[in-house]
Coordinates of N, CA and C in Angstrom, one line a residue:
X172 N -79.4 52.5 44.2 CA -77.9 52.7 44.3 C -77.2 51.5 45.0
X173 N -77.3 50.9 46.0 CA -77.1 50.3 46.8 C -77.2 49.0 46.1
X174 N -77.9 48.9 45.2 CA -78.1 47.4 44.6 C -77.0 47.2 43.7
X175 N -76.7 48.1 43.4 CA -76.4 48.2 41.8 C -74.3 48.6 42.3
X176 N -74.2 48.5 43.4 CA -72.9 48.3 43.7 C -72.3 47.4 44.5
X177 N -71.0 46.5 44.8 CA -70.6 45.6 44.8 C -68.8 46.0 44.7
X178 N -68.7 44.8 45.8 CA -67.0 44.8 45.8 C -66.1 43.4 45.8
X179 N -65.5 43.4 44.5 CA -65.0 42.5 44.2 C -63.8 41.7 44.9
X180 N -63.1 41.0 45.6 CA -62.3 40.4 46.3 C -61.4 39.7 45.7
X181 N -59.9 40.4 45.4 CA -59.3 39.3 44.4 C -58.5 38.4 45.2
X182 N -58.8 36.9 45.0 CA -58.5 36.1 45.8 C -57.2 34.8 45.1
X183 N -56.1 34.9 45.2 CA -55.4 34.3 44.5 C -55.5 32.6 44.4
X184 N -55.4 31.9 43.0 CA -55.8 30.7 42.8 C -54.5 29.6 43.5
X185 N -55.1 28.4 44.6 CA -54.1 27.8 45.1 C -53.2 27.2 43.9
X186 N -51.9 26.9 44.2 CA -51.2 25.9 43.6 C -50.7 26.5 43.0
X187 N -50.7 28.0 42.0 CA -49.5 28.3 40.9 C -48.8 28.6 41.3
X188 N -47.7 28.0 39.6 CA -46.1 28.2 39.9 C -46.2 30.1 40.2
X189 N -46.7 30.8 39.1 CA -46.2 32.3 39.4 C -47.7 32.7 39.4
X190 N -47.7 33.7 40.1 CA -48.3 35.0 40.2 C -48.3 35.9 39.7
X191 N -47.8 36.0 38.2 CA -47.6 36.9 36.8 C -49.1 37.5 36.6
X192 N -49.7 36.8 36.4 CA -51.0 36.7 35.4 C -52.3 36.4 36.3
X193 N -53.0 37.2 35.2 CA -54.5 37.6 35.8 C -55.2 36.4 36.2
X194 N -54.8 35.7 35.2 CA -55.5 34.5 35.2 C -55.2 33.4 36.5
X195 N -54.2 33.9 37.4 CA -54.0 33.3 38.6 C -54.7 33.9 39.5
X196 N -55.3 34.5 39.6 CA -56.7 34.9 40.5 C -57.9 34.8 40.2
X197 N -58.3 35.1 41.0 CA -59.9 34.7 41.0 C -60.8 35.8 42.1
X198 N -61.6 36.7 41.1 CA -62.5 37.7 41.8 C -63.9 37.0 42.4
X199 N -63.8 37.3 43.9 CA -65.4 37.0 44.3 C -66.1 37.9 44.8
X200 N -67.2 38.5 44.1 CA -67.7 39.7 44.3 C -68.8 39.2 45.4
X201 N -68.8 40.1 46.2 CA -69.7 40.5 47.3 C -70.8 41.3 47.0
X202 N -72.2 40.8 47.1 CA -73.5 41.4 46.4 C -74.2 41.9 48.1
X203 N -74.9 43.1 47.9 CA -76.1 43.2 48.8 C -76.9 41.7 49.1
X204 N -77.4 41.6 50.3 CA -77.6 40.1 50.7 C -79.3 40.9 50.2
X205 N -79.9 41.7 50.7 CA -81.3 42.2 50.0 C -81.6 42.5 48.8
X206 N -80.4 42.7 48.0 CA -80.6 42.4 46.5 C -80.5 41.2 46.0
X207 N -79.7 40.1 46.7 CA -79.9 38.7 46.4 C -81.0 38.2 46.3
X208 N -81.5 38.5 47.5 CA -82.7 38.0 47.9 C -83.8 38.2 46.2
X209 N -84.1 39.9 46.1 CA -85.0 40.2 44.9 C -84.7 39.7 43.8
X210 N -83.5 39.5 43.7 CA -83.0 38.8 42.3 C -83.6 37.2 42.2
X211 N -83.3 37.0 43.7 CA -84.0 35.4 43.6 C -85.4 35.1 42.9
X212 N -86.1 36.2 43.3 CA -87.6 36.0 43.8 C -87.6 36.2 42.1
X213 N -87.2 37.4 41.5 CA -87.3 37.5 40.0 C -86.7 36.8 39.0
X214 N -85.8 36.1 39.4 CA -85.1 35.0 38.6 C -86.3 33.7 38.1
X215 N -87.3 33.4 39.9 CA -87.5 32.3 39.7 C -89.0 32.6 38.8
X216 N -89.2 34.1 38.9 CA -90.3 34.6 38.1 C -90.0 33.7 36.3
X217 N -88.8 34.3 36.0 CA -88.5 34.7 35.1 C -88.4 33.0 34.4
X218 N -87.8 32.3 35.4 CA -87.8 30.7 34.5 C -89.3 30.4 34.5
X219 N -89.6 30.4 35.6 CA -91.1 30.0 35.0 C -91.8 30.2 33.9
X220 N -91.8 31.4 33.8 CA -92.4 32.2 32.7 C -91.8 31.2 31.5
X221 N -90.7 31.7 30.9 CA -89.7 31.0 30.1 C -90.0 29.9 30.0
X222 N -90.0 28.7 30.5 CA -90.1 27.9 30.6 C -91.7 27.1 30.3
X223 N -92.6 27.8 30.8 CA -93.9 27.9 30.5 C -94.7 28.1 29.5
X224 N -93.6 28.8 28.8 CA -93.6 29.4 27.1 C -93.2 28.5 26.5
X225 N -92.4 27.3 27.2 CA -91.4 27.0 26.0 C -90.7 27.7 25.2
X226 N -89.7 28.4 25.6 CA -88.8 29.6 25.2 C -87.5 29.3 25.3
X227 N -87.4 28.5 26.1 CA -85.7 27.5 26.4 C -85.8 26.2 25.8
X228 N -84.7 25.9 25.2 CA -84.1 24.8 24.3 C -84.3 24.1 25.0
X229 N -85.1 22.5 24.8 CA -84.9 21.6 25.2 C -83.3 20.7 25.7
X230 N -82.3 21.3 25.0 CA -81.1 20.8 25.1 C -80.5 21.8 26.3
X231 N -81.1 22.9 26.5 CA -80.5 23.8 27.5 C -80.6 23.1 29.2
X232 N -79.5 22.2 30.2 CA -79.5 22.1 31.0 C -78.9 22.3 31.9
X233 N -79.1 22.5 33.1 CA -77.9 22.5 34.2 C -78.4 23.9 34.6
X234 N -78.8 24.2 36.5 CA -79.0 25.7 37.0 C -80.4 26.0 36.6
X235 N -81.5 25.7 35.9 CA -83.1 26.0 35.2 C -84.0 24.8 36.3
X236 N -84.9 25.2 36.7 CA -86.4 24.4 37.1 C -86.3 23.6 35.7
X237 N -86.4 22.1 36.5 CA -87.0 21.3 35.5 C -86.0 20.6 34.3
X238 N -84.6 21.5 34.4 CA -83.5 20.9 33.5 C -82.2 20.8 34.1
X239 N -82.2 20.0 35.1 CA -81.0 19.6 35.8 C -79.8 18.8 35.4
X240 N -78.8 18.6 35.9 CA -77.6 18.1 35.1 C -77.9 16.4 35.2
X241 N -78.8 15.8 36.2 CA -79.6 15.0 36.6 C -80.2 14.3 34.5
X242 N -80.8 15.6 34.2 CA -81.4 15.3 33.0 C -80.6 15.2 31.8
X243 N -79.7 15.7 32.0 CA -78.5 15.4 30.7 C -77.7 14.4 31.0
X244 N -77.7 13.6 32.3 CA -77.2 12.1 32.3 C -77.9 11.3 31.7
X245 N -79.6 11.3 32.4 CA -80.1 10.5 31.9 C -80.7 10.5 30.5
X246 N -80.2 11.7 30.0 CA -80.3 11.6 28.3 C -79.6 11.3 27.3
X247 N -77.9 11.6 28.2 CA -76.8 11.2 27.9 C -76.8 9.4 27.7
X248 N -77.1 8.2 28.8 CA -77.3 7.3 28.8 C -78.4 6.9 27.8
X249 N -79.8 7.6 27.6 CA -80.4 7.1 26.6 C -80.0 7.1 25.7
X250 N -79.0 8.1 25.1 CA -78.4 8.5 24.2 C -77.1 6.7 23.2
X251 N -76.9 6.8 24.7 CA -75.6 5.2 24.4 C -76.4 4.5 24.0
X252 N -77.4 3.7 25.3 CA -77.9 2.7 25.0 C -79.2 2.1 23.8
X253 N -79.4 3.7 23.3 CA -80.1 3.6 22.0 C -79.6 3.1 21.0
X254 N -77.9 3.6 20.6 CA -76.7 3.1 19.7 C -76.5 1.6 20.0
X255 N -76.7 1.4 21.4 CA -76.0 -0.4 21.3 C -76.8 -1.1 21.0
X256 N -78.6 -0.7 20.9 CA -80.0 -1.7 20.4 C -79.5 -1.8 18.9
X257 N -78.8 -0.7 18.5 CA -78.5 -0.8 16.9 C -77.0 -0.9 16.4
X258 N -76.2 -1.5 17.1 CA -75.2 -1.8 17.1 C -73.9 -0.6 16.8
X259 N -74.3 0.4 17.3 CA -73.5 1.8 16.9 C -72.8 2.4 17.8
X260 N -71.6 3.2 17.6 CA -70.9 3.7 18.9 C -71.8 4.7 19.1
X261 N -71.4 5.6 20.2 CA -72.0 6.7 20.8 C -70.5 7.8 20.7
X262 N -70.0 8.8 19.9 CA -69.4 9.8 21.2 C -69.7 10.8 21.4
X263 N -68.7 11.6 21.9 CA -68.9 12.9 22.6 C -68.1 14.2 22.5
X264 N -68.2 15.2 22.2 CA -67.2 15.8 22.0 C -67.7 17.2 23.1
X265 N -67.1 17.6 24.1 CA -67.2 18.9 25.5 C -66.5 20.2 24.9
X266 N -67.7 20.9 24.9 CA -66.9 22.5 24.8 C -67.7 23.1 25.9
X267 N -66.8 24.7 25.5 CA -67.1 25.9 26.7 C -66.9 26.9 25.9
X268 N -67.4 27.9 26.4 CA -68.3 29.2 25.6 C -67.1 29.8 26.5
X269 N -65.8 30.5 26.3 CA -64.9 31.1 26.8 C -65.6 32.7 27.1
X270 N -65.2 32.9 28.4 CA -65.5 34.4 28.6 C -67.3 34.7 28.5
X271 N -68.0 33.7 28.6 CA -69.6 33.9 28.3 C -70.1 34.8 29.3
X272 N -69.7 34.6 31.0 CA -69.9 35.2 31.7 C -70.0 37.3 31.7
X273 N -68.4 37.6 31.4 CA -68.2 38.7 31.5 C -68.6 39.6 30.3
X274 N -68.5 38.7 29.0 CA -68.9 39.1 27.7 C -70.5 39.7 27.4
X275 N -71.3 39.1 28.0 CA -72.8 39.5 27.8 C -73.4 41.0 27.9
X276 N -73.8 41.1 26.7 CA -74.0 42.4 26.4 C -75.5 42.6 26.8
X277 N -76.1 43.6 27.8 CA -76.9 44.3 28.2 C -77.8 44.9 27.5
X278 N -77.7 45.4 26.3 CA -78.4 46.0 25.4 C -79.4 45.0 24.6
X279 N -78.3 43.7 24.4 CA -79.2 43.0 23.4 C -80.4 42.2 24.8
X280 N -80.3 42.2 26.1 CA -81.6 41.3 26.6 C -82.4 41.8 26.8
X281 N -82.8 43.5 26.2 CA -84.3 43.2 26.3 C -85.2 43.2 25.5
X282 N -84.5 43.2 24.3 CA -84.6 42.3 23.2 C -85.2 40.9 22.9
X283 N -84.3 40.4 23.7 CA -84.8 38.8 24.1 C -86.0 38.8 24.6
X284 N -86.2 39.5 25.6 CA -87.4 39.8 26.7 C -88.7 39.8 26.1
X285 N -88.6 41.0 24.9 CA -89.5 40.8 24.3 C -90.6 39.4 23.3
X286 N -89.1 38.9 22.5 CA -89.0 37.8 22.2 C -89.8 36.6 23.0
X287 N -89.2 36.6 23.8 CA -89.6 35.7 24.7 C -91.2 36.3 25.4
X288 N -91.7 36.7 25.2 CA -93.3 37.0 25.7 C -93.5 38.2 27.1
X289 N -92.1 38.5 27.7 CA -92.2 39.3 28.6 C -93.2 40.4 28.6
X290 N -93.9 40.8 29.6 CA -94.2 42.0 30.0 C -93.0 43.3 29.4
X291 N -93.4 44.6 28.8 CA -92.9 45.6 28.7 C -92.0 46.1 29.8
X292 N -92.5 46.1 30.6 CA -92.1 46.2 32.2 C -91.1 45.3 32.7
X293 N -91.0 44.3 32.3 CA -89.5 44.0 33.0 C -88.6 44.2 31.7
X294 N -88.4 44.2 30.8 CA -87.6 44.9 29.7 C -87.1 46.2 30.0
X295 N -88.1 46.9 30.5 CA -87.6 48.1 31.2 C -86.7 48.3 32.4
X296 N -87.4 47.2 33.1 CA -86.5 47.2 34.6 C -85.1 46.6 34.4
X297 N -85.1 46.0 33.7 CA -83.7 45.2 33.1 C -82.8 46.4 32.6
X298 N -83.5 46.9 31.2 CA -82.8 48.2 31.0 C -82.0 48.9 32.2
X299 N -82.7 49.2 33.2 CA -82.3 50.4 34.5 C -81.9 49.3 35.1
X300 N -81.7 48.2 35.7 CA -81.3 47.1 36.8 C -79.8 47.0 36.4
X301 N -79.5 46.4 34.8 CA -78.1 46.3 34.7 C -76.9 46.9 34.5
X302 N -77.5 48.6 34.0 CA -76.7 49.6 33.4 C -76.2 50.5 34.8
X303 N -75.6 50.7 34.8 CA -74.8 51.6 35.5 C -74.9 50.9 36.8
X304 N -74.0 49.8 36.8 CA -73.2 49.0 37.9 C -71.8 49.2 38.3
X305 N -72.1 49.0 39.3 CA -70.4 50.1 39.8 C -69.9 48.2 40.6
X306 N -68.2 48.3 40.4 CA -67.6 47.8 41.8 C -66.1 48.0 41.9
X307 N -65.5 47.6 43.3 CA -64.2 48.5 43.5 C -64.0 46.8 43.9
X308 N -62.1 47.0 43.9 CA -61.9 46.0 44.0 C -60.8 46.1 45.3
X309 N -61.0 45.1 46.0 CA -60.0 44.6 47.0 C -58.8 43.7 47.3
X310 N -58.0 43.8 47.4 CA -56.5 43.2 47.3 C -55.5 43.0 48.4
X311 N -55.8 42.0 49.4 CA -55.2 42.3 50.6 C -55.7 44.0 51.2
X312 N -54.6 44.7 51.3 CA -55.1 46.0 52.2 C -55.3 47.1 51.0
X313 N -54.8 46.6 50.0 CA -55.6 47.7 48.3 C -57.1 47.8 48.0
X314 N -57.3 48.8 48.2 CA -58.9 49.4 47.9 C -59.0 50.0 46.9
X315 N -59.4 49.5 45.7 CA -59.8 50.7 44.3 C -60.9 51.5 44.6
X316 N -61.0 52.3 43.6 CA -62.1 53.4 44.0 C -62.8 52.7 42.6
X317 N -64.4 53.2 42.3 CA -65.3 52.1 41.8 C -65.5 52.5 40.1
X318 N -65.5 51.3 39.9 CA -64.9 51.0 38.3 C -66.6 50.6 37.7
X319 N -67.5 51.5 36.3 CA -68.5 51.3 35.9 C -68.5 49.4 35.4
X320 N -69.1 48.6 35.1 CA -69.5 47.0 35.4 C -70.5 47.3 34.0
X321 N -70.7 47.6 33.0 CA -71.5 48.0 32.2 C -71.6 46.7 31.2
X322 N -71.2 45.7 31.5 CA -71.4 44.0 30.7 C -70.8 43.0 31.2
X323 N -71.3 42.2 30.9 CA -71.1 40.3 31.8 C -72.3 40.5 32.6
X324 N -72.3 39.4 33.4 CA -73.3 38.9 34.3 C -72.4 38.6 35.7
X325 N -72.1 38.7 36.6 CA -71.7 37.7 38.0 C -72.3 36.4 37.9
X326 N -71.2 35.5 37.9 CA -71.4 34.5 38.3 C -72.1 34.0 39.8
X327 N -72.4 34.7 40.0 CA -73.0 34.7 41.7 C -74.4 35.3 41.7
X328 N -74.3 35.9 40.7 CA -76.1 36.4 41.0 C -77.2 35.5 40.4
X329 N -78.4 35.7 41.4 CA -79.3 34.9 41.3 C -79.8 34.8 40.0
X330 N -79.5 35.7 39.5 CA -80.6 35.8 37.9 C -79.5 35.2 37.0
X331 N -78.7 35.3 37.2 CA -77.7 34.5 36.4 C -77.7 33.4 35.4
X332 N -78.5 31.9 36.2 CA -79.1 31.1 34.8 C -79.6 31.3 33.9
X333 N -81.1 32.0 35.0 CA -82.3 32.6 33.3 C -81.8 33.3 32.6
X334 N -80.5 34.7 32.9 CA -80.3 35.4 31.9 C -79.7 34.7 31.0
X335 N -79.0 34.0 31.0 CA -77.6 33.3 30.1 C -78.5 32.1 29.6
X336 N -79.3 31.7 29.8 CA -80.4 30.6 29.7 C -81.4 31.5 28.2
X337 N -81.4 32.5 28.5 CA -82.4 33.4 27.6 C -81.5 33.8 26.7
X338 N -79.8 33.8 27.1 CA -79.3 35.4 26.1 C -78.4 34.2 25.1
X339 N -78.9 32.7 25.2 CA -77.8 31.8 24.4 C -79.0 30.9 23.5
X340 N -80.5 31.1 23.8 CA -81.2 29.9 23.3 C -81.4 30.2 22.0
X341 N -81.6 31.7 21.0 CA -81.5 31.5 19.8 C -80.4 31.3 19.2
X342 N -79.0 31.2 19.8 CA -78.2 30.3 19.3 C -78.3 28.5 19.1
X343 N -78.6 28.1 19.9 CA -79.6 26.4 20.0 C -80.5 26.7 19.1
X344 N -81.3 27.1 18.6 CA -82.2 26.8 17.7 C -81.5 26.9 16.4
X345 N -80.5 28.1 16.2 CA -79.5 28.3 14.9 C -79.3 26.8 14.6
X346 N -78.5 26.3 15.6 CA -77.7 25.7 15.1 C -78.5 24.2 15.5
X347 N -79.9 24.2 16.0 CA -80.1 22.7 16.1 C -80.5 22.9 14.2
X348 N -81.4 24.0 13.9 CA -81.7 23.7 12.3 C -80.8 23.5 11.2
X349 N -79.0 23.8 11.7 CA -78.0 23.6 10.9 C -77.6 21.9 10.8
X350 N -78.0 21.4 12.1 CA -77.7 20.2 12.2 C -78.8 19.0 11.2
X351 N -79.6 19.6 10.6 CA -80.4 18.6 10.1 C -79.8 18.3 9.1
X352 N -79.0 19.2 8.1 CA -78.5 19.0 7.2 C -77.0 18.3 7.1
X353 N -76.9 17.5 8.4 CA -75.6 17.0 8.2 C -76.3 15.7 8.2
X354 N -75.5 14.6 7.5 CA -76.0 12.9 7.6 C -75.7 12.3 8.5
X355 N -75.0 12.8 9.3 CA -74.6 12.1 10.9 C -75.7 12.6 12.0
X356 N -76.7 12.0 12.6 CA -77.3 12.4 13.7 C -76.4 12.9 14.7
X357 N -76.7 14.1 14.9 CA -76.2 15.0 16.3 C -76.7 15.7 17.2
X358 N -76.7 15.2 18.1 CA -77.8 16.2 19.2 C -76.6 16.7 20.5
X359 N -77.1 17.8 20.9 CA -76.4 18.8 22.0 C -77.0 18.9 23.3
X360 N -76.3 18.9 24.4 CA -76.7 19.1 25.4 C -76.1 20.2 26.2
X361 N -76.7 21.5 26.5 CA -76.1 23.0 27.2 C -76.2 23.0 28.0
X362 N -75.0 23.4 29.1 CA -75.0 23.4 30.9 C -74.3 25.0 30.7
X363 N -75.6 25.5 30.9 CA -75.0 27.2 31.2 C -74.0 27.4 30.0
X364 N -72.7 27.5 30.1 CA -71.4 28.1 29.4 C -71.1 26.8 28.6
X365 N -71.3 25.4 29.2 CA -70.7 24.2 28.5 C -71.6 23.1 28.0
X366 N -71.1 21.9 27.3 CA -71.9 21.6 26.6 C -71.6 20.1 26.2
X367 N -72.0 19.6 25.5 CA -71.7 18.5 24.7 C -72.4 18.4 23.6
X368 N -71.5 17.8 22.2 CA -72.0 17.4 21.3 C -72.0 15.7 21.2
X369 N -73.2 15.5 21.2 CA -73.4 13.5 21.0 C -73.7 13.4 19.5
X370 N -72.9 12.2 19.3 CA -73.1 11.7 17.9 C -73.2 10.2 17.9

């Protein structure tokens, strides 16, 4: 019980002209500091494994053991200076996966789990771990009473990468095998929600 509840803090964004819109705040949820903790410990289970398997996209970086934002510079750069040995430009084109965080559906990861080589057992635990999440929100001296959390992820929880790291990589593989069939070499590089396409 105690894990699985949480209180969100809505904290307004400096600088706007009005205060109309949702989108001028900014919620920071407050987690059990001992469920942090477990989440840690299973998170870093969880890349390993993944990552062990080779189960995550090579192109998937930024927040994972082993694929730091570190590694999509310096692949980014190999990326140019490969073009200038052959006299070719390099560019770039940045997107973001809008709403990826709050959007993530619960039902489809243990699914993945499977997929991915998991034990039975943490598919299960996952099952019972993210469903029936409660949080109330706070507003200056406004206290809501607690509102079911039943999809997305927190951006603040520990498990956060691997999940979103697991629940986006058969999209990367879709779409690296879409890419063969175009005549312009294109390769991607994924940071959690964002990305780049190089050409």
């Amino acid at each position: 019980m105690y894990f699985k509840t949480s209180t969100s803090i809505i904290i307004p964004k400096p600088n706007k002209e009005s205060y109309n819109s949702p989108k001028s705040f900014r919620p920071i949820v407050l987690l059990n500091t001992i469920g942090k903790l477990i989440e840690k410990v299973i998170g870093e289970r969880l890349q390993f494994h993944s990552i062990s398997k080779n189960f995550i996209h090579p192109s998937q970086l930024g927040r994972l053991k082993q694929h730091s934002t570190v590694n999509a510079g310096v692949a980014l750069i190999y990326f140019i200076c490969s073009g200038w040995v052959i006299y070719i430009n390099t560019s770039t084109l940045a997107f973001n996966i809008a709403q990826f965080f709050p959007s993530l559906n619960h039902q489809l990861l243990p699914h993945i789990y499977n997929k991915a080589g998991f034990n039975l057992k943490v598919s299960r635990f996952f099952q019972n771990y993210l469903v029936g999440q409660k949080t109330k929100y706070v507003w200056n001296s406004f206290y809501s009473s607690f509102f079911n959390v039943d999809v997305g992820v927190g951006q603040g929880l520990a498990l956060f990468p691997i999940l979103l790291a697991l629940y986006i990589v058969s999209v990367f593989h879709i779409f690296e095998n879409q890419l063969k069939y175009l005549k312009i070499p294109i390769f991607f590089l994924s940071f959690v929600n964002n990305g780049l396409l190089v050409s």
